[in-house]
CSV table of C-alpha atoms in Angstrom, one decimal:
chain,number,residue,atom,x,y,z
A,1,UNK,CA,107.5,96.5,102.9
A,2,UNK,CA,105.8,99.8,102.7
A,3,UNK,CA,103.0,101.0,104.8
A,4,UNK,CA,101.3,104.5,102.7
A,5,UNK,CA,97.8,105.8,101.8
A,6,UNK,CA,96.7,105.0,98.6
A,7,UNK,CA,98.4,106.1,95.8
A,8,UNK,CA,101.6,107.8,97.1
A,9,UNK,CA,104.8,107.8,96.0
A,10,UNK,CA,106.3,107.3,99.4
A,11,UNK,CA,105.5,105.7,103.0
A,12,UNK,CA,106.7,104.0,106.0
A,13,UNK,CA,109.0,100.7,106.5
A,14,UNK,CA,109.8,100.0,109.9
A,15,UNK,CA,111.2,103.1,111.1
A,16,UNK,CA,109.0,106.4,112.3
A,17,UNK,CA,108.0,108.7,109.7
A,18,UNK,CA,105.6,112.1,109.4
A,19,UNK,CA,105.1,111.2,105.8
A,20,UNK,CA,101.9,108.8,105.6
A,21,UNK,CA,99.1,111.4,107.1
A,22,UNK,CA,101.2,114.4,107.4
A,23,UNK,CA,98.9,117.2,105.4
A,24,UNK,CA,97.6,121.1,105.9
A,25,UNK,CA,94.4,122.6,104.4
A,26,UNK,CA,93.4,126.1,104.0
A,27,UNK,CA,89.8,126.6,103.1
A,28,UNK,CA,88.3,130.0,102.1
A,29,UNK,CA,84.3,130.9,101.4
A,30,UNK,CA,83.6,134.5,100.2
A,31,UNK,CA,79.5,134.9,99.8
A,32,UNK,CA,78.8,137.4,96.8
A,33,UNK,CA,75.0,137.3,97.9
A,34,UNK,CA,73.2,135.8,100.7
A,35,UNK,CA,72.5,133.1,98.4
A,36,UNK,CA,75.6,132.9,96.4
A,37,UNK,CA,79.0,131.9,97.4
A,38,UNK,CA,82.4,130.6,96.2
A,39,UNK,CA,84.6,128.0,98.5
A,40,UNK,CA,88.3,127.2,97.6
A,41,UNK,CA,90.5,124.6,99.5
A,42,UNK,CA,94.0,124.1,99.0
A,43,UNK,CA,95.3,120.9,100.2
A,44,UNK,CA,99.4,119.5,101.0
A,45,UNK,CA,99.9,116.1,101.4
A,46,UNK,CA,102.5,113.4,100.3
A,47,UNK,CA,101.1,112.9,97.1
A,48,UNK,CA,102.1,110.3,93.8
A,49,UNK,CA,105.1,112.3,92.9
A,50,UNK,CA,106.5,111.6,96.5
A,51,UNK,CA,106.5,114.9,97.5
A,52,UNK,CA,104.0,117.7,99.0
A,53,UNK,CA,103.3,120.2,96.4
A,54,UNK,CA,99.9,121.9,96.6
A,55,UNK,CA,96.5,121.0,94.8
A,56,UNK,CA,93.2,122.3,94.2
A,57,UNK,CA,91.4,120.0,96.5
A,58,UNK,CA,87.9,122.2,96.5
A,59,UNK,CA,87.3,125.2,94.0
A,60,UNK,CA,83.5,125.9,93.4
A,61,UNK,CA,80.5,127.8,93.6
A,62,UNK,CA,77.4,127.5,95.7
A,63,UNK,CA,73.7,128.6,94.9
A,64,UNK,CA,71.4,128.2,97.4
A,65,UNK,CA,68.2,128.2,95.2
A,66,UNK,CA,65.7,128.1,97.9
A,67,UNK,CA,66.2,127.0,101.6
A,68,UNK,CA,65.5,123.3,100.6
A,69,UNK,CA,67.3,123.5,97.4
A,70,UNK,CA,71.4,124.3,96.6
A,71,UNK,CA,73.6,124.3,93.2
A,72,UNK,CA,77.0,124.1,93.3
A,73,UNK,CA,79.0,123.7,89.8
A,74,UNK,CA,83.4,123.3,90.3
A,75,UNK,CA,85.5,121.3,92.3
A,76,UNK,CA,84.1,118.9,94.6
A,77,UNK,CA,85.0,116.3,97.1
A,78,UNK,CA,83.2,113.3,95.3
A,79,UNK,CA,80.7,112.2,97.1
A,80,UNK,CA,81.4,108.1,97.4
A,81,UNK,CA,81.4,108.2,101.0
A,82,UNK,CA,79.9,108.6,104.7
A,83,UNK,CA,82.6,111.3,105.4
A,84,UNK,CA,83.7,112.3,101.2
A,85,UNK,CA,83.4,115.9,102.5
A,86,UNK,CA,85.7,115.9,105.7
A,87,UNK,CA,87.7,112.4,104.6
A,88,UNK,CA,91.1,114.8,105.0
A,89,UNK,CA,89.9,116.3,108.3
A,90,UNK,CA,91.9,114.3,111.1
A,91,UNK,CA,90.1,116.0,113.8
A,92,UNK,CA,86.7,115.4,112.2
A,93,UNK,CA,87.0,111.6,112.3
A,94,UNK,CA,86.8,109.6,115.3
A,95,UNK,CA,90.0,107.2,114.2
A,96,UNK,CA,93.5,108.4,112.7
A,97,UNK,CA,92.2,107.5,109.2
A,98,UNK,CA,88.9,106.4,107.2
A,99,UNK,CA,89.4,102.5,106.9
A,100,UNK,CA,91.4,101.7,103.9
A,101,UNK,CA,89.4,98.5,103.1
A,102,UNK,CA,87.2,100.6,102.1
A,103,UNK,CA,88.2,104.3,101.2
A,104,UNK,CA,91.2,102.8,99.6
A,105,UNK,CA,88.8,101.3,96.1
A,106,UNK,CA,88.5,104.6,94.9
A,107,UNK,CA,92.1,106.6,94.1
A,108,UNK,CA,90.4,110.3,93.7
A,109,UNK,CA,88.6,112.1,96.7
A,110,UNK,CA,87.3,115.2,93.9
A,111,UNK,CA,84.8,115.7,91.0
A,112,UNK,CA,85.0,118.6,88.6
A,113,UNK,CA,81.2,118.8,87.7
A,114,UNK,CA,78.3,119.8,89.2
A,115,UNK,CA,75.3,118.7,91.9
A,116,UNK,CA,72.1,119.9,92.7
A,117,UNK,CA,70.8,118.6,96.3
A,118,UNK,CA,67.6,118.7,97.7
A,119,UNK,CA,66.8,118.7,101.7
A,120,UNK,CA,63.2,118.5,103.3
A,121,UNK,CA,62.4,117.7,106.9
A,122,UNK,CA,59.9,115.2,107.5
A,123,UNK,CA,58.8,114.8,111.0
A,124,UNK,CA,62.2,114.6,113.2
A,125,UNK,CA,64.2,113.8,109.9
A,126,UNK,CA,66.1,115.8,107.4
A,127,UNK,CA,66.4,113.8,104.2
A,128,UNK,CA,68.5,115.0,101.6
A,129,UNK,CA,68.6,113.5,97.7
A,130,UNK,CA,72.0,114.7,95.8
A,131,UNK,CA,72.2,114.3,92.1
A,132,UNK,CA,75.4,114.6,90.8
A,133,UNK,CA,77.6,114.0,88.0
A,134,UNK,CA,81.2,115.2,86.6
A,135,UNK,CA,85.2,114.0,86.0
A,136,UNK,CA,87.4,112.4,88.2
A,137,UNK,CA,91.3,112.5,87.6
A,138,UNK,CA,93.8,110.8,89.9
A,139,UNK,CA,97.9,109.8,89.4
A,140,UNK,CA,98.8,107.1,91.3
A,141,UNK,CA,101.9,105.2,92.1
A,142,UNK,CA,102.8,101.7,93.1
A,143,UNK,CA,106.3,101.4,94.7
A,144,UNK,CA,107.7,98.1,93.0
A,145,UNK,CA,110.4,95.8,95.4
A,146,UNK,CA,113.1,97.2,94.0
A,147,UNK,CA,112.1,100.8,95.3
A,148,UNK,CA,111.3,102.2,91.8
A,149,UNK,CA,107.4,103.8,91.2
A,150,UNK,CA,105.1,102.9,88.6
A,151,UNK,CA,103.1,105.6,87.7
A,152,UNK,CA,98.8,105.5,86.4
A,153,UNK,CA,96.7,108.0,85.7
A,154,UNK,CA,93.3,107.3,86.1
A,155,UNK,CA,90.3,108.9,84.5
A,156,UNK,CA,86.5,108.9,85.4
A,157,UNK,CA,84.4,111.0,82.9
A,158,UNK,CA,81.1,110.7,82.2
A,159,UNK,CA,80.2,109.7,86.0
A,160,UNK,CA,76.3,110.3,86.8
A,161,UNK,CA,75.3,109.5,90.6
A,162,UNK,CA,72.8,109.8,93.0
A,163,UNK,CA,72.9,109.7,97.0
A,164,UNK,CA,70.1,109.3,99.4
A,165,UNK,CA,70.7,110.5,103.4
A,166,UNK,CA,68.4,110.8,106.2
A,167,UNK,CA,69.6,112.5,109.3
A,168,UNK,CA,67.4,111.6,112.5
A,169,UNK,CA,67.7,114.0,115.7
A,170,UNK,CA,68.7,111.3,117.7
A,171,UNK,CA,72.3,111.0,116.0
A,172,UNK,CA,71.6,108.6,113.9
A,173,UNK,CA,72.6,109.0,109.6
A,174,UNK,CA,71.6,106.6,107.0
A,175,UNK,CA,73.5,106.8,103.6
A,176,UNK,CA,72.9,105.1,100.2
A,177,UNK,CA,74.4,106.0,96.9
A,178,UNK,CA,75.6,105.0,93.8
A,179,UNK,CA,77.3,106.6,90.7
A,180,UNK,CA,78.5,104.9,87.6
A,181,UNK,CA,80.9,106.2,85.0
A,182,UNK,CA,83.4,105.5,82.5
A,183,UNK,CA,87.6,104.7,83.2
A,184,UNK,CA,89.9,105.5,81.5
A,185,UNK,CA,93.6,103.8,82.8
A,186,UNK,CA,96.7,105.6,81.6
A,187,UNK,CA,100.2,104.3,82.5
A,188,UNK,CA,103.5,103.5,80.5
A,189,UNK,CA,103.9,99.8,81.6
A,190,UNK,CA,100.6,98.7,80.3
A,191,UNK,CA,101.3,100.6,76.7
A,192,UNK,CA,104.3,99.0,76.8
A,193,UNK,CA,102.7,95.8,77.6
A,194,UNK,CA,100.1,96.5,74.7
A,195,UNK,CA,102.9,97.4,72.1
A,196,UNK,CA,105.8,94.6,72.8
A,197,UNK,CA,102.5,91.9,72.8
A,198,UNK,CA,101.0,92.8,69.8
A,199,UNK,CA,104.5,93.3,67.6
A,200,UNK,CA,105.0,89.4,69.0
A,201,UNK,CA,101.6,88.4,68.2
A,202,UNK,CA,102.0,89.7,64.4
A,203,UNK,CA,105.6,88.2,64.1
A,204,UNK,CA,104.1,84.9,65.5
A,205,UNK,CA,102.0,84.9,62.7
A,206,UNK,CA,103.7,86.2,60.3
A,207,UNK,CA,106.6,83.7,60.9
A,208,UNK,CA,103.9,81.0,60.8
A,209,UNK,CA,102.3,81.9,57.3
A,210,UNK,CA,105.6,81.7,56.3
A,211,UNK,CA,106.1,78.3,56.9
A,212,UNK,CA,104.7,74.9,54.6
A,213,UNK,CA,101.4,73.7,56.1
A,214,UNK,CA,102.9,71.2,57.8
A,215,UNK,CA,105.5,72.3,59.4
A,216,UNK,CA,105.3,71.1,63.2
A,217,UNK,CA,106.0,74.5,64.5
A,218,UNK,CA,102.8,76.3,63.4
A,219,UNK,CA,100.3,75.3,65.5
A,220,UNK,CA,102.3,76.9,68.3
A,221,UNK,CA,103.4,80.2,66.7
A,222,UNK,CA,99.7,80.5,66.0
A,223,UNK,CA,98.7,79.8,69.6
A,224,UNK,CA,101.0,82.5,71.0
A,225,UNK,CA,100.1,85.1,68.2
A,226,UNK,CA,96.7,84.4,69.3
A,227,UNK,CA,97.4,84.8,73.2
A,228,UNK,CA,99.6,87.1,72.6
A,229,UNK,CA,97.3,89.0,70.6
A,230,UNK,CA,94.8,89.3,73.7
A,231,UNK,CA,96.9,90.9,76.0
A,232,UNK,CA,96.3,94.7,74.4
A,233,UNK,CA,92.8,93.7,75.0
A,234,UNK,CA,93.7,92.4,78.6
A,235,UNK,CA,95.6,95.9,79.8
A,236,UNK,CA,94.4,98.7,77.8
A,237,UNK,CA,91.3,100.6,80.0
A,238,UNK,CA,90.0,103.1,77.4
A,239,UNK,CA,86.6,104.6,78.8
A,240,UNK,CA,84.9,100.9,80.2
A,241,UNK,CA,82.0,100.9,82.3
A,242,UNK,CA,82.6,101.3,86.1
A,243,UNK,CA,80.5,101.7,88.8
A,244,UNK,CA,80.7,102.2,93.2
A,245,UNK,CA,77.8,101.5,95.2
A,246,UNK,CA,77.8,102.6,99.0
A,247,UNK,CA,75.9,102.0,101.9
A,248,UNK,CA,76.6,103.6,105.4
A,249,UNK,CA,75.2,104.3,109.0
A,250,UNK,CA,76.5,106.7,111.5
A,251,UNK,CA,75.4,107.1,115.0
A,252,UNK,CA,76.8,110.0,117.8
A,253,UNK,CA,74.3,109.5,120.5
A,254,UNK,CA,74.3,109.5,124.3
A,255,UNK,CA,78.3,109.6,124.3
A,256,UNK,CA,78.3,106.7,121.9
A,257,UNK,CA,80.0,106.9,118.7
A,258,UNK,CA,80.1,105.0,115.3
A,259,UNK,CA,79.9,104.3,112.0
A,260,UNK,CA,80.2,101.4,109.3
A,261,UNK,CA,79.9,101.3,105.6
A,262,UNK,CA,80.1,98.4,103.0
A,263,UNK,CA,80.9,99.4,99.6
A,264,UNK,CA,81.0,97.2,96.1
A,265,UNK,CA,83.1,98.8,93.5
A,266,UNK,CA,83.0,97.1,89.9
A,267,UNK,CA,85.0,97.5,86.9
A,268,UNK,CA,85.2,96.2,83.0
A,269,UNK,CA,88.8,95.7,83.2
A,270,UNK,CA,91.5,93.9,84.7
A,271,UNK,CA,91.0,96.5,87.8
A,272,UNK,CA,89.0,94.0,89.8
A,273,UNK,CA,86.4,94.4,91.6
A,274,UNK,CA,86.2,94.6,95.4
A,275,UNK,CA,83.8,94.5,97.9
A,276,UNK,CA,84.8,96.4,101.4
A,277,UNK,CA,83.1,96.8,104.7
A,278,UNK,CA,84.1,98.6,108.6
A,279,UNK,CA,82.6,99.1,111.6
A,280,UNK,CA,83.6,101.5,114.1
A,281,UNK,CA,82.6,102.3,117.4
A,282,UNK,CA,83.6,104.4,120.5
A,283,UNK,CA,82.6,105.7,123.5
A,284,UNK,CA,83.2,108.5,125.1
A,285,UNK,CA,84.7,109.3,128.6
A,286,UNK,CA,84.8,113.0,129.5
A,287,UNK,CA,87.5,114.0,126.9
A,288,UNK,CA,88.6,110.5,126.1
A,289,UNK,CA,86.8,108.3,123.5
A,290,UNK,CA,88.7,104.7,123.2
A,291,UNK,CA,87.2,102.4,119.9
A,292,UNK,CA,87.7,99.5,117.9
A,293,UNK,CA,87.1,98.9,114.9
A,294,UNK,CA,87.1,95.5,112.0
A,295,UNK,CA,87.5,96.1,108.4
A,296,UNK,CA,88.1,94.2,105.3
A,297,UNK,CA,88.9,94.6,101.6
A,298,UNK,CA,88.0,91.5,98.8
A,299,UNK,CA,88.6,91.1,95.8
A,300,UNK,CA,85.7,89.5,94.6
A,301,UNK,CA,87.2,88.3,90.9
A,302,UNK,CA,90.2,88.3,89.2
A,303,UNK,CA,91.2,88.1,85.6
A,304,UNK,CA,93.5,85.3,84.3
A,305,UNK,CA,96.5,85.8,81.8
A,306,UNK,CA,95.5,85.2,78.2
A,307,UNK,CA,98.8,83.6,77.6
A,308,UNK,CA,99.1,79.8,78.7
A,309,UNK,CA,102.3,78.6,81.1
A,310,UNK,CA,102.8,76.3,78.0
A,311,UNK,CA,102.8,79.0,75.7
A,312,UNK,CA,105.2,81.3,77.5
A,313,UNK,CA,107.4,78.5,77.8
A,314,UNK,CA,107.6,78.2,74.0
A,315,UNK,CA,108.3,81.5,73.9
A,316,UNK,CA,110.4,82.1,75.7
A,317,UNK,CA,113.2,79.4,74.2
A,318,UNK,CA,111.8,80.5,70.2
A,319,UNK,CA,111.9,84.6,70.4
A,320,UNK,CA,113.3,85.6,73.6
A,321,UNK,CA,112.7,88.9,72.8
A,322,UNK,CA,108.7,88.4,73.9
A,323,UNK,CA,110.2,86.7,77.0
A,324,UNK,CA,109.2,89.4,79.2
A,325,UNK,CA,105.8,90.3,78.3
A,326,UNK,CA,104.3,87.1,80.1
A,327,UNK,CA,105.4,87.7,83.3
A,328,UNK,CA,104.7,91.6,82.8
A,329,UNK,CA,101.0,90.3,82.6
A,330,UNK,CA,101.2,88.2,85.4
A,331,UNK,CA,103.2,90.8,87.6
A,332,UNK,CA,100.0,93.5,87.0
A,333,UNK,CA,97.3,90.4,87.5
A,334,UNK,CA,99.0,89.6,91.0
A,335,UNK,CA,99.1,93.2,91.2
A,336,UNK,CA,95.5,93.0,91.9
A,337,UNK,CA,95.7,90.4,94.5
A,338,UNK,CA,95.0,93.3,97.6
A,339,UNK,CA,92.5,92.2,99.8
A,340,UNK,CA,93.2,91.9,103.3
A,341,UNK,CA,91.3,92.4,106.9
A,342,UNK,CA,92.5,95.1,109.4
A,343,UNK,CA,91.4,94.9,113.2
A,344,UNK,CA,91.7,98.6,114.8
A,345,UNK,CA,92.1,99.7,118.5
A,346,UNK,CA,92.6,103.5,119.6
A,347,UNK,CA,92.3,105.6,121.5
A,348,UNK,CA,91.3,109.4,121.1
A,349,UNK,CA,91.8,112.5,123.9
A,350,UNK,CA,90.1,115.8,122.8
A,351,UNK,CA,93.2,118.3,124.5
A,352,UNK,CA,92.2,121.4,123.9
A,353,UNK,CA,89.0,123.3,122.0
A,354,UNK,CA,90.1,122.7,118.6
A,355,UNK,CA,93.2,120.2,118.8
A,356,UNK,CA,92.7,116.2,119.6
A,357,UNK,CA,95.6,113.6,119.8
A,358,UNK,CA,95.3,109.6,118.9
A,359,UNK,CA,97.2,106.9,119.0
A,360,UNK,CA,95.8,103.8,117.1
A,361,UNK,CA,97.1,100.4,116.6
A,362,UNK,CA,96.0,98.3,113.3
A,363,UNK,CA,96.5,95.0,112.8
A,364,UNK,CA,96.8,93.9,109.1
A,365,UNK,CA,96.1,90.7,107.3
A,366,UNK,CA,96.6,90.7,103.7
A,367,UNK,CA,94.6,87.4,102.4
A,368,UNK,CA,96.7,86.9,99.0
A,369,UNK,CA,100.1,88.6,98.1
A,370,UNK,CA,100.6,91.8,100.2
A,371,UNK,CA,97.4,93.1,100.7
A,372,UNK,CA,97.5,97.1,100.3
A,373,UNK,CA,101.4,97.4,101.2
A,374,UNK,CA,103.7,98.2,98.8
A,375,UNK,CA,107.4,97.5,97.4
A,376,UNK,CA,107.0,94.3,99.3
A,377,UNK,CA,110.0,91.3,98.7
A,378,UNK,CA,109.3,88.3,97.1
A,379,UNK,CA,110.7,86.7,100.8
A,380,UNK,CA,107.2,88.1,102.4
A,381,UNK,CA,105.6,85.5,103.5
A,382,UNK,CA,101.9,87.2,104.2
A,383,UNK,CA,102.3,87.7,108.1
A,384,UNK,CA,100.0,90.2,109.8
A,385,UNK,CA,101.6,93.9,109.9
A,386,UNK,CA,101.1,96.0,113.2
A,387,UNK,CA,100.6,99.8,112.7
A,388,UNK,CA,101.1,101.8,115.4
A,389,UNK,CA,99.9,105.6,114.5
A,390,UNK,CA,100.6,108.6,117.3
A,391,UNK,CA,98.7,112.0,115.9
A,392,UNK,CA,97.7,115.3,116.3
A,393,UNK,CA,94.7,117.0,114.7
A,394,UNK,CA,93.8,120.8,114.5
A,395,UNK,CA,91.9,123.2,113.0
A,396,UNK,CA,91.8,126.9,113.2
């Protein structure tokens, strides 16, 4: 069983590692004008490839229109999130991590597009109203049992969303947004899938028009050419609706600290949809801040296999060469199966100016399957996991 962020190609079993939330971040702004100015941030973590090369994380430029209204067309962090624009900042989050139940329905933290924002003050509150809209490309992995990855690359064009934030000066934040797009789901295992179901569903029936009318066999070969002839259907994600709807409150006030968010994310595919929800809250003590924190991830539907158990058991004793493509679908269906509920308790000591250290225990229950952990053995037998996290955040 492996413990990782989402989408990496690598992560933790039982024994320490620096991998999971190991990463470094060098951000540059250069202002061409008082009112124009370019930021770039390059980012290293243990990324889908299992390794740390490099990316463009941020790379785009800022117009600040008037003092209540900004432009910025590039590279963005997309904003899906309370904390989209600092998510990779360890020392500007309270716990060691944002809550995977909830950060982890989205595999992309960037947007190469555009936004135009819009702050005014009214009274003791800054609101702000962010239109924005661009493409989102991600490569993910999923590390299967036998250690081997299984590689996706997911696109999001065509996304259009709007957020809504008021800022109090009492430390509190109210957030609301939504954005909607299209997905596009690249990955060899599902064109595979797609091509060894749809050779089997037009042998099926090609062996079955072949036959005399009565022949006892065709009402089965014609059942599995038509099951068989949904899964393309089932696995191919070519530019279907999808859509992430957000809602979040943050409060730093008179030493207390917190935040929670619940989140709905919904797909038309057999990426399910999910709804997710944390709360966090600390306190601080002088330069100590202990908090707990409860999250969880559901997985509000679930598609079903096209192809019936009796089916695939006909199949698999008449053309054992489209043995394999039934419990390929199932595999990716149970695939799916990742909800779970985490219960969080840490503790965080601010050492120095710019430098804070954590340690954080999480406590996780998948409901079905294995939850968010990966290359887990079919001997699992859905225990909680405890994950024990010692860190060190800086900036400079």
């Amino acid at each position: 069983m492996i413990f990782n962020s989402l989408g990496q190609g690598r992560g933790v079993r039982q024994d320490p590692s620096l991998e999971v939330d190991t990463k470094a971040a060098l951000q540059g702004v250069y202002k061409f004008t008082p009112s124009i100015s370019a930021t770039v941030q390059v980012m290293s973590q243990l990324n889908a490839k299992g390794n740390y090369d490099p990316s463009l994380d941020w790379g785009f430029v800022k117009w600040q229109a008037t003092p209540e209204v900004a432009v910025r067309i590039g590279r963005m962090a997309a904003p899906l999130f309370m904390v989209s624009d600092f998510r990779h900042v360890g020392y500007a989050n309270l716990t060691v991590r944002p809550p995977r139940d909830v950060y982890g329905q989205i595999p992309y933290s960037s947007v190469d597009g555009a936004d135009v924002s819009l702050q005014h003050t009214f009274g003791e509150t800054i609101v702000t109203a962010q239109l924005w809209g661009g493409r989102s490309k991600a490569k993910y992995s999923t590390i299967l049992a036998d250690g081997s990855l299984s590689t996706a690359d997911v696109e999001v064009g065509k996304q259009f969303g709007l957020n809504l934030i008021a800022e109090t000066d009492n430390g509190i934040t109210v957030r609301f947004g939504h954005t909607q797009g299209k997905m596009t789901i690249e990955a060899p295992t599902l064109a595979q899938l797609a091509a060894g179901a749809n050779t089997a569903a037009n042998g099926f029936a090609a062996t079955a028009a072949a036959l005399p009318g009565g022949d006892s066999r065709r009402p089965s070969l014609l059942a599995a050419s038509a099951q068989y002839g949904a899964v393309p259907g089932l696995v191919q994600v070519d530019s279907v609706d999808a859509s992430f709807t957000g809602l979040g409150l943050s409060i730093d006030r008179d030493n207390w600290v917190g935040s929670a968010e619940f989140t709905k994310r919904r797909t038309d595919s057999y990426s399910v949809d999910s709804t997710g929800w944390y709360a966090t809250v600390g306190h601080r003590f002088g330069k100590f801040t202990p908090y707990v924190g409860l999250s969880q991830l559901k997985v509000d539907g679930k598609e079903s296999s096209p192809i019936s158990p009796a089916v695939a058991a006909y199949v698999a004793s008449a053309s054992p060469a489209a043995a394999a493509i039934s419990p390929g679908v199932d595999r990716l269906l149970r695939g799916q199966d990742y909800g779970q509920k985490t219960t969080t308790l840490g503790v965080r000591w601010d050492a120095f100016k710019s430098a804070a250290l954590k340690a954080q225990w999480d406590r996780i229950k998948p409901d079905d399957a294995a939850g968010q952990f990966q290359g887990v053995q079919p001997s699992y037998d859905g225990k909680a996991v405890n994950v024990l996290t010692l860190s060190v955040d800086f900036v400079f």
